[in-house]
Short mmCIF file of C-alpha atoms in Angstrom, two decimals:
data_model
loop_
_atom_site.label_atom_id
_atom_site.label_comp_id
_atom_site.label_asym_id
_atom_site.label_seq_id
_atom_site.Cartn_x
_atom_site.Cartn_y
_atom_site.Cartn_z
CA MET G 1 5.71 38.82 30.75
CA ASP G 2 7.02 42.01 32.40
CA ARG G 3 10.04 40.17 34.08
CA LEU G 4 10.90 38.14 30.70
CA ALA G 5 10.59 41.20 28.45
CA GLY G 6 12.74 43.02 30.83
CA SER G 7 15.22 40.40 30.87
CA LEU G 8 15.40 40.28 27.25
CA TYR G 9 15.87 43.85 26.57
CA ASP G 10 19.17 45.12 25.91
CA GLY G 11 18.72 48.33 24.26
CA ASN G 12 19.40 47.17 20.81
CA LEU G 13 15.94 46.77 19.55
CA PRO G 14 12.95 48.87 20.64
CA ARG G 15 11.54 48.16 23.99
CA GLY G 16 7.90 47.90 22.27
CA LEU G 17 9.22 45.28 19.86
CA VAL G 18 10.73 43.17 22.67
CA VAL G 19 7.62 43.21 24.61
CA GLN G 20 5.50 42.34 21.40
CA VAL G 21 7.84 39.22 20.84
CA THR G 22 7.76 38.28 24.46
CA ARG G 23 3.96 38.36 24.30
CA GLU G 24 3.71 36.22 21.26
CA ALA G 25 6.00 33.73 22.67
CA ILE G 26 3.90 33.33 25.90
CA GLU G 27 0.77 33.08 24.05
CA SER G 28 2.49 30.39 21.84
CA ALA G 29 3.51 28.38 24.86
CA ARG G 30 0.20 28.50 26.24
CA ARG G 31 -1.37 27.03 23.16
CA GLY G 32 1.25 24.24 23.57
CA ASP G 33 2.99 25.11 20.00
CA GLY G 34 6.07 23.30 19.76
CA GLY G 35 6.90 22.70 23.29
CA ILE G 36 9.58 25.36 23.37
CA ARG G 37 9.99 27.45 26.33
CA PRO G 38 8.88 31.01 25.74
CA GLU G 39 12.18 32.58 26.79
CA ASP G 40 14.07 30.32 24.29
CA GLU G 41 11.36 31.11 21.59
CA ALA G 42 11.55 35.02 22.43
CA MET G 43 15.35 34.85 22.31
CA ARG G 44 15.47 33.10 18.93
CA VAL G 45 13.00 35.49 17.34
CA LEU G 46 14.83 38.73 18.84
CA GLU G 47 18.05 37.16 17.41
CA GLU G 48 16.79 36.99 14.16
CA LEU G 49 15.10 40.34 14.03
CA ALA G 50 18.39 41.89 15.10
CA ARG G 51 20.18 40.04 12.07
CA ARG G 52 17.61 41.76 9.88
CA ARG G 53 18.28 45.07 11.20
CA PRO G 54 20.12 47.17 8.54
CA ARG G 55 23.77 47.31 9.52
CA ARG G 56 27.19 47.66 7.84
CA VAL G 57 28.81 44.42 6.41
CA ILE G 58 32.03 43.74 4.94
CA ASN G 59 32.11 42.60 1.24
CA ALA G 60 34.66 40.16 0.52
CA THR G 61 33.10 38.20 -2.21
CA GLY G 62 34.48 40.19 -5.10
CA VAL G 63 31.07 41.08 -6.64
CA LEU G 64 31.91 44.92 -7.03
CA LEU G 65 27.94 45.75 -7.39
CA HIS G 66 26.49 43.21 -5.07
CA THR G 67 22.66 43.51 -5.16
CA ASN G 68 21.99 41.83 -1.67
CA LEU G 69 24.67 44.39 -0.17
CA GLY G 70 23.38 47.69 -1.63
CA ARG G 71 25.39 47.75 -4.96
CA ALA G 72 27.58 50.64 -5.52
CA PRO G 73 29.12 52.21 -2.38
CA TRP G 74 28.86 55.84 -2.40
CA HIS G 75 31.55 58.43 -2.80
CA HIS G 76 32.40 60.38 0.47
CA ASP G 77 31.02 63.49 -1.02
CA SER G 78 27.64 61.83 -1.96
CA ALA G 79 27.46 60.36 1.67
CA ARG G 80 28.14 63.90 2.95
CA MET G 81 25.71 65.94 0.70
CA GLY G 82 23.07 63.26 1.36
CA MET G 83 23.35 63.31 5.02
CA GLU G 84 23.20 67.15 4.99
CA ALA G 85 19.98 67.25 2.96
CA ALA G 86 18.56 64.43 5.03
CA VAL G 87 19.30 65.95 8.54
CA GLY G 88 18.28 69.60 7.81
CA TYR G 89 16.64 71.97 5.10
CA GLY G 90 17.85 72.41 1.59
CA ASN G 91 16.98 74.17 -1.53
CA THR G 92 15.08 71.31 -3.01
CA GLU G 93 12.46 73.31 -4.78
CA LEU G 94 13.76 76.90 -3.93
CA ASP G 95 15.10 79.35 -6.16
CA LEU G 96 17.57 81.09 -3.94
CA THR G 97 17.94 84.09 -6.40
CA GLY G 98 14.42 85.30 -6.05
CA GLY G 99 13.05 83.18 -3.31
CA ASP G 100 10.23 81.67 -5.59
CA ARG G 101 9.68 77.93 -6.24
CA GLY G 102 12.60 76.50 -8.27
CA GLU G 103 12.87 73.47 -10.49
CA ARG G 104 13.13 70.38 -8.44
CA ALA G 105 16.63 68.89 -9.19
CA GLY G 106 17.33 71.43 -11.80
CA TYR G 107 21.15 71.59 -11.23
CA LEU G 108 21.28 67.79 -10.96
CA HIS G 109 19.57 67.77 -14.63
CA ARG G 110 21.97 70.28 -16.11
CA LEU G 111 24.95 68.07 -14.67
CA LEU G 112 23.49 65.07 -16.37
CA SER G 113 22.97 66.69 -19.56
CA LEU G 114 26.42 67.92 -19.52
CA ILE G 115 28.28 64.45 -19.03
CA THR G 116 25.86 62.63 -21.44
CA GLY G 117 25.68 65.34 -24.21
CA ALA G 118 21.80 65.12 -23.99
CA GLU G 119 19.31 68.10 -24.34
CA ALA G 120 17.68 67.31 -21.09
CA ALA G 121 17.38 64.90 -18.38
CA LEU G 122 15.14 63.53 -15.47
CA VAL G 123 15.74 61.59 -12.32
CA VAL G 124 13.51 59.14 -11.00
CA ASN G 125 13.20 56.37 -8.18
CA ASN G 126 14.80 53.55 -10.28
CA ASN G 127 15.57 52.58 -13.83
CA ALA G 128 12.25 50.42 -13.88
CA GLY G 129 10.56 53.66 -12.79
CA GLY G 130 12.14 55.47 -15.62
CA LEU G 131 10.87 53.00 -18.22
CA LEU G 132 7.38 52.65 -16.82
CA LEU G 133 7.31 56.45 -16.90
CA ALA G 134 8.42 56.74 -20.61
CA LEU G 135 5.84 54.17 -21.66
CA MET G 136 3.09 55.81 -19.79
CA ALA G 137 3.68 59.35 -20.95
CA LEU G 138 4.62 58.30 -24.74
CA ALA G 139 2.97 55.25 -25.53
CA ALA G 140 -0.01 54.79 -23.35
CA GLU G 141 -2.57 52.64 -25.08
CA GLY G 142 -0.17 52.19 -27.96
CA GLN G 143 1.85 49.69 -29.49
CA VAL G 144 5.31 49.20 -28.76
CA PRO G 145 7.40 46.58 -30.91
CA VAL G 146 10.21 44.85 -28.83
CA SER G 147 12.85 42.09 -29.93
CA ARG G 148 12.11 38.65 -28.42
CA SER G 149 15.66 38.37 -27.29
CA GLU G 150 14.93 41.56 -25.29
CA LEU G 151 12.06 40.56 -23.19
CA ILE G 152 14.16 40.56 -20.05
CA GLU G 153 13.42 39.32 -16.43
CA ILE G 154 15.71 40.64 -13.63
CA GLY G 155 15.70 40.01 -10.00
CA GLY G 156 12.72 40.47 -7.80
CA SER G 157 10.45 39.05 -10.50
CA TYR G 158 10.60 42.20 -12.73
CA ARG G 159 9.50 40.95 -16.03
CA LEU G 160 9.29 43.58 -19.24
CA PRO G 161 6.16 42.35 -20.51
CA GLU G 162 4.33 42.73 -17.18
CA LEU G 163 5.69 46.20 -16.81
CA MET G 164 4.43 47.12 -20.39
CA ALA G 165 1.28 45.78 -19.40
CA ALA G 166 0.88 47.93 -16.21
CA SER G 167 1.83 51.05 -18.20
CA GLY G 168 -0.99 50.47 -20.46
CA THR G 169 0.88 49.92 -23.52
CA PHE G 170 0.59 46.96 -25.84
CA LEU G 171 3.79 44.62 -26.63
CA VAL G 172 4.33 43.39 -30.22
CA GLU G 173 7.05 40.82 -30.20
CA VAL G 174 9.27 41.14 -33.22
CA GLY G 175 11.89 38.81 -34.54
CA THR G 176 13.14 35.33 -32.80
CA THR G 177 15.02 34.53 -29.68
CA ASN G 178 18.43 34.62 -31.37
CA ARG G 179 17.94 36.86 -34.40
CA THR G 180 15.93 40.19 -34.84
CA ARG G 181 16.67 42.43 -38.00
CA PRO G 182 15.57 46.10 -38.59
CA ASP G 183 13.30 44.63 -40.93
CA ASP G 184 11.34 42.97 -38.30
CA TYR G 185 10.60 46.24 -36.67
CA ARG G 186 9.62 47.85 -40.01
CA ARG G 187 7.06 44.95 -40.76
CA ALA G 188 5.55 45.81 -37.14
CA LEU G 189 4.75 49.37 -37.62
CA ARG G 190 1.13 50.48 -37.60
CA PRO G 191 -0.84 53.52 -37.08
CA GLU G 192 -0.96 52.61 -33.39
CA THR G 193 2.74 52.28 -33.13
CA ALA G 194 3.83 54.68 -30.28
CA LEU G 195 7.67 54.20 -30.01
CA LEU G 196 10.34 51.74 -30.71
CA LEU G 197 11.89 50.03 -27.50
CA LYS G 198 15.28 48.45 -27.44
CA VAL G 199 16.58 46.98 -24.31
CA HIS G 200 20.07 46.05 -23.39
CA PRO G 201 20.06 42.43 -21.80
CA SER G 202 22.32 43.49 -18.83
CA ASN G 203 22.04 40.21 -17.10
CA TYR G 204 22.51 37.62 -19.93
CA ARG G 205 23.98 37.28 -23.31
CA ILE G 206 23.00 35.46 -26.56
CA VAL G 207 26.04 34.13 -28.47
CA GLY G 208 26.49 32.25 -31.57
CA PHE G 209 24.15 32.44 -34.16
CA SER G 210 22.69 35.53 -33.24
CA GLU G 211 21.88 39.09 -34.75
CA GLU G 212 20.38 42.34 -33.11
CA ALA G 213 19.05 45.51 -34.79
CA SER G 214 21.49 48.33 -34.13
CA LEU G 215 20.68 51.80 -32.84
CA PRO G 216 21.51 53.71 -35.95
CA ALA G 217 19.30 51.35 -37.92
CA LEU G 218 16.38 51.57 -35.49
CA SER G 219 16.85 55.43 -35.46
CA GLN G 220 16.32 55.55 -39.01
CA ILE G 221 13.19 53.42 -38.98
CA ALA G 222 11.64 55.50 -35.95
CA SER G 223 12.46 58.85 -37.64
CA SER G 224 10.91 57.62 -40.85
CA ALA G 225 7.70 56.75 -38.94
CA GLY G 226 7.99 59.86 -36.85
CA ILE G 227 8.03 58.05 -33.61
CA PRO G 228 10.86 58.18 -30.88
CA LEU G 229 13.29 55.46 -30.28
CA VAL G 230 13.68 54.65 -26.52
CA PHE G 231 16.68 52.68 -25.42
CA ASP G 232 16.88 51.09 -21.74
CA ALA G 233 21.08 51.00 -21.36
CA GLY G 234 20.66 49.31 -18.12
CA SER G 235 23.65 49.65 -16.04
CA GLY G 236 24.56 53.22 -17.03
CA LEU G 237 28.17 53.13 -18.26
CA VAL G 238 28.43 56.93 -19.19
CA ASP G 239 30.92 56.67 -22.15
CA GLU G 240 32.58 53.66 -23.57
CA ARG G 241 36.02 55.26 -24.04
CA VAL G 242 36.05 55.28 -19.85
CA PRO G 243 38.08 58.39 -19.91
CA TRP G 244 38.63 58.32 -16.32
CA TRP G 245 40.43 54.98 -16.55
CA PRO G 246 44.25 54.85 -16.92
CA GLY G 247 44.96 53.58 -20.38
CA PRO G 248 42.41 52.02 -22.84
CA PRO G 249 39.08 50.99 -21.72
CA PRO G 250 39.07 47.77 -19.85
CA SER G 251 38.33 44.50 -21.74
CA TRP G 252 35.49 43.46 -19.39
CA LEU G 253 33.54 46.51 -20.47
CA ALA G 254 33.77 45.65 -24.20
CA GLU G 255 30.13 44.57 -24.55
CA GLU G 256 28.49 47.48 -22.39
CA PRO G 257 26.86 50.39 -24.44
CA GLY G 258 27.89 54.11 -23.47
CA VAL G 259 25.22 56.39 -22.68
CA VAL G 260 27.08 59.15 -24.75
CA GLN G 261 27.39 56.88 -27.84
CA SER G 262 24.07 55.62 -27.54
CA LEU G 263 22.59 59.22 -27.94
CA GLU G 264 25.21 59.85 -30.71
CA ARG G 265 23.84 56.60 -32.41
CA GLY G 266 20.19 57.96 -32.54
CA ALA G 267 18.55 57.04 -29.52
CA ASP G 268 15.95 59.73 -28.69
CA LEU G 269 15.88 58.60 -24.91
CA VAL G 270 18.46 56.61 -23.06
CA LEU G 271 17.48 55.34 -19.74
CA PHE G 272 19.92 53.94 -16.97
CA SER G 273 20.59 53.13 -13.43
CA GLY G 274 22.02 55.78 -11.23
CA ASP G 275 23.74 52.92 -9.04
CA LYS G 276 25.40 50.09 -10.63
CA LEU G 277 28.10 51.35 -13.47
CA PHE G 278 27.21 54.98 -12.64
CA GLY G 279 28.53 54.51 -9.17
CA GLY G 280 25.85 56.38 -7.10
CA PRO G 281 22.70 56.07 -5.12
CA GLN G 282 19.69 54.19 -6.31
CA ALA G 283 17.96 56.10 -9.10
CA GLY G 284 16.58 55.86 -12.56
CA ILE G 285 18.21 58.53 -15.07
CA ILE G 286 16.70 59.70 -18.35
CA VAL G 287 18.53 61.56 -20.71
CA GLY G 288 17.61 62.72 -24.28
CA ARG G 289 15.41 65.04 -26.48
CA GLY G 290 14.08 67.94 -24.58
CA ASP G 291 10.63 67.76 -25.76
CA LEU G 292 10.09 64.29 -24.91
CA VAL G 293 11.72 64.70 -21.26
CA SER G 294 9.40 67.61 -20.82
CA ARG G 295 6.33 65.15 -21.67
CA LEU G 296 7.82 62.76 -19.04
CA ARG G 297 8.22 65.78 -16.34
CA ARG G 298 4.71 66.92 -16.89
CA HIS G 299 2.97 63.25 -16.52
CA PRO G 300 1.16 62.79 -13.38
CA ALA G 301 3.33 59.59 -12.53
CA ALA G 302 6.25 61.62 -12.54
CA ARG G 303 5.59 63.02 -9.02
CA ALA G 304 4.98 59.50 -7.77
CA LEU G 305 8.28 58.34 -9.23
CA ARG G 306 10.31 60.89 -8.29
CA VAL G 307 13.70 60.78 -5.76
CA ASP G 308 13.77 62.37 -2.49
CA GLY G 309 15.90 65.38 -1.87
CA ALA G 310 18.81 63.24 0.03
CA THR G 311 19.24 60.97 -2.81
CA ALA G 312 19.00 63.91 -5.37
CA SER G 313 21.84 65.67 -3.46
CA ALA G 314 23.89 62.33 -3.38
CA LEU G 315 23.48 62.08 -7.07
CA VAL G 316 24.65 65.46 -7.56
CA ALA G 317 27.84 64.70 -6.07
CA THR G 318 28.28 61.50 -7.90
CA ALA G 319 27.49 63.44 -11.20
CA GLU G 320 29.98 66.12 -10.38
CA THR G 321 32.86 63.64 -10.19
CA TYR G 322 32.17 62.88 -14.07
CA ALA G 323 31.59 66.76 -14.87
CA ASP G 324 35.17 67.03 -13.19
CA GLY G 325 36.90 64.15 -14.99
CA ARG G 326 37.20 62.84 -11.25
CA ALA G 327 35.07 59.34 -11.60
CA ASP G 328 38.04 57.69 -10.90
CA GLU G 329 37.50 58.46 -7.58
CA LEU G 330 34.05 56.76 -7.14
CA PRO G 331 34.48 53.65 -4.93
CA LEU G 332 33.23 51.53 -7.92
CA TRP G 333 36.00 52.30 -10.17
CA GLN G 334 38.69 52.50 -7.39
CA MET G 335 37.97 48.85 -6.66
CA ALA G 336 37.85 47.83 -10.18
CA GLY G 337 41.34 49.28 -10.90
CA LEU G 338 42.90 47.97 -8.13
CA ASP G 339 46.65 46.74 -9.15
CA ARG G 340 47.33 43.16 -8.95
CA THR G 341 50.47 43.70 -6.74
CA VAL G 342 48.47 45.92 -4.39
CA LEU G 343 46.09 43.22 -3.85
CA GLU G 344 48.71 40.56 -3.42
CA ASP G 345 50.40 42.62 -0.85
CA ARG G 346 47.02 43.19 1.17
CA ALA G 347 46.27 39.53 1.05
CA ARG G 348 49.80 38.51 2.47
CA ARG G 349 49.33 40.98 5.19
CA VAL G 350 45.85 39.64 6.15
CA ILE G 351 47.18 36.31 6.33
CA GLU G 352 50.05 37.17 8.64
CA ALA G 353 47.67 39.21 10.83
CA GLY G 354 45.13 36.72 11.05
CA GLN G 355 47.63 33.87 11.56
CA ILE G 356 45.73 31.57 9.12
CA GLU G 357 46.86 28.95 6.74
CA ALA G 358 45.53 30.21 3.21
CA ASP G 359 46.81 30.22 -0.41
CA ILE G 360 46.90 33.10 -2.54
CA GLU G 361 45.78 32.03 -6.05
CA GLU G 362 44.09 33.45 -9.17
CA GLY G 363 40.43 34.45 -9.06
CA GLY G 364 38.21 36.80 -10.54
CA ALA G 365 35.98 39.65 -9.22
CA THR G 366 32.80 40.19 -11.23
CA PRO G 367 30.82 43.56 -11.78
CA GLY G 368 27.59 42.23 -10.52
CA ALA G 369 24.00 43.47 -10.23
CA GLY G 370 23.31 42.20 -14.02
CA SER G 371 25.84 44.46 -15.38
CA VAL G 372 28.37 43.01 -18.05
CA PRO G 373 27.42 39.30 -17.51
CA GLY G 374 30.04 36.95 -17.92
CA SER G 375 32.86 39.41 -17.36
CA VAL G 376 35.66 38.80 -15.00
CA ILE G 377 38.11 41.14 -13.57
CA PRO G 378 40.99 39.08 -12.92
CA GLY G 379 43.26 39.34 -9.52
CA PRO G 380 44.39 37.28 -6.55
CA VAL G 381 42.14 35.72 -3.92
CA LEU G 382 42.54 34.07 -0.63
CA ALA G 383 41.56 30.41 -0.62
CA ILE G 384 41.37 28.68 2.82
CA ARG G 385 41.02 25.13 3.30
CA GLY G 386 38.85 23.53 6.05
CA GLN G 387 35.15 23.53 6.92
CA ALA G 388 33.99 26.16 4.26
CA ASP G 389 30.48 26.16 5.42
CA ARG G 390 31.26 26.54 9.16
CA MET G 391 33.64 29.46 8.52
CA PHE G 392 31.19 31.20 6.25
CA SER G 393 28.52 31.15 8.79
CA ARG G 394 30.90 32.35 11.87
CA LEU G 395 31.94 35.14 9.51
CA LEU G 396 28.38 36.14 8.82
CA SER G 397 27.74 36.11 12.65
CA GLY G 398 30.48 38.47 13.31
CA ASP G 399 30.56 42.23 14.24
CA PRO G 400 30.59 43.50 11.56
CA PRO G 401 29.49 40.71 9.59
CA VAL G 402 32.04 39.60 6.56
CA VAL G 403 30.55 38.18 3.49
CA THR G 404 32.67 35.79 1.72
CA ARG G 405 32.00 33.14 -0.91
CA ARG G 406 32.34 29.27 -1.22
CA GLU G 407 33.93 27.62 -4.04
CA ARG G 408 34.72 23.75 -4.19
CA GLY G 409 34.84 23.13 -0.60
CA ARG G 410 37.07 26.09 0.22
CA LEU G 411 36.39 29.83 1.58
CA LYS G 412 37.45 32.40 -0.94
CA VAL G 413 38.04 36.10 0.21
CA ASP G 414 38.53 38.56 -2.35
CA LEU G 415 39.96 42.03 -1.12
CA ARG G 416 39.24 44.00 -4.16
CA THR G 417 35.72 44.78 -2.75
CA VAL G 418 36.96 45.35 1.00
CA PHE G 419 38.07 48.82 1.79
CA PRO G 420 41.73 48.75 2.76
CA SER G 421 40.87 50.42 6.17
CA ASP G 422 38.87 47.16 6.80
CA ASP G 423 41.58 44.53 6.25
CA GLU G 424 42.65 44.56 9.85
CA VAL G 425 38.88 43.64 10.69
CA VAL G 426 38.91 40.89 8.10
CA ALA G 427 42.17 39.47 9.58
CA ARG G 428 40.65 39.26 13.00
CA ALA G 429 37.20 37.78 11.79
CA LEU G 430 39.31 35.14 9.92
CA ARG G 431 41.24 34.33 12.87
CA ALA G 432 38.31 33.53 14.77
CA ALA G 433 36.41 31.86 12.20
CA CYS G 434 39.37 29.40 11.52
CA ARG G 435 39.95 28.83 15.12
#
């Protein structure tokens, strides 16, 4: 075993893991499982583990917020501040004025209130955690009406009814799958009703003969009943006017609610993601009325759901780009706003440098991560004829791996989601894959 483990150890994986895999392979061979030589079995398992080890990949799919690839890439200031907090000490809960204990993420909360117009803010580990905390703190053992058209399920088997059950609240379904009116909520009101919940269907759309209750209408009902209105906005578009975007707001964002506008329309709390359209690290952001945010902050679950210091620091840098009017510097918005001629020029250079046969044709990138479903950002893509499955697999096995997509038997490469500094790497990878 020592000789085999020594021959397999190359420094890429921990020695202890190599020894464990080697021992398991030898024991399997002794039992006669599969008739595979232990060195071959150990090599197979180690190669599979090496592929699972976190590493950088190049996203050439055209999906800006690719859930499988980590969603929004961070701004370089976010990465720098997150790293500084992670490798050293910081004022996470220290008031540097007097040396006493300070509010955790107090500066971040102030920034988020500034850019959204909210009275107060709170950050937790993700948006699902934010909704769980809001329900536990404001509606435990109470009833919560929700439209049947908003009983969402998202990736990872997250289902709203199950999360509500876990929070100790009682779901009251109102309306129908395609039409829910304000009166449906009004008729559902009981003394046990704790709040009204509206959920933006981030990853699907109901079209045709459909209707939903607006935030102003629900705000009036909630206010009359003396209960809060909570809106899960999902993806985190800060402002529907997209003031950091050159010209009018892009058409692909037309159906996405803005956090600023949601508060103006009467929501008492608005919940959204720190990644996705906000463009920062994974987090759940809660903004709204100060008294409600204080109740959430005091709840015992708030500590269990809070973000670590490094994530909070990275999110500070992201929020500062909005506060400074520099959100166009965020990688997400830079990629989304790339000019067609720039993409065409880059595509031609990749074809030339890679010495490959490919067409430049009209395609479309997508926001991804359940944001703005059905929306497409038009632009040119590389279309490569040949054995698409084989090329796709060879690109995945490269260093770094290049992730593309396959459509109608052709390999598609969308440079919108590739950093320009990686164009040469993509060209080399395509040359090797198309050989």
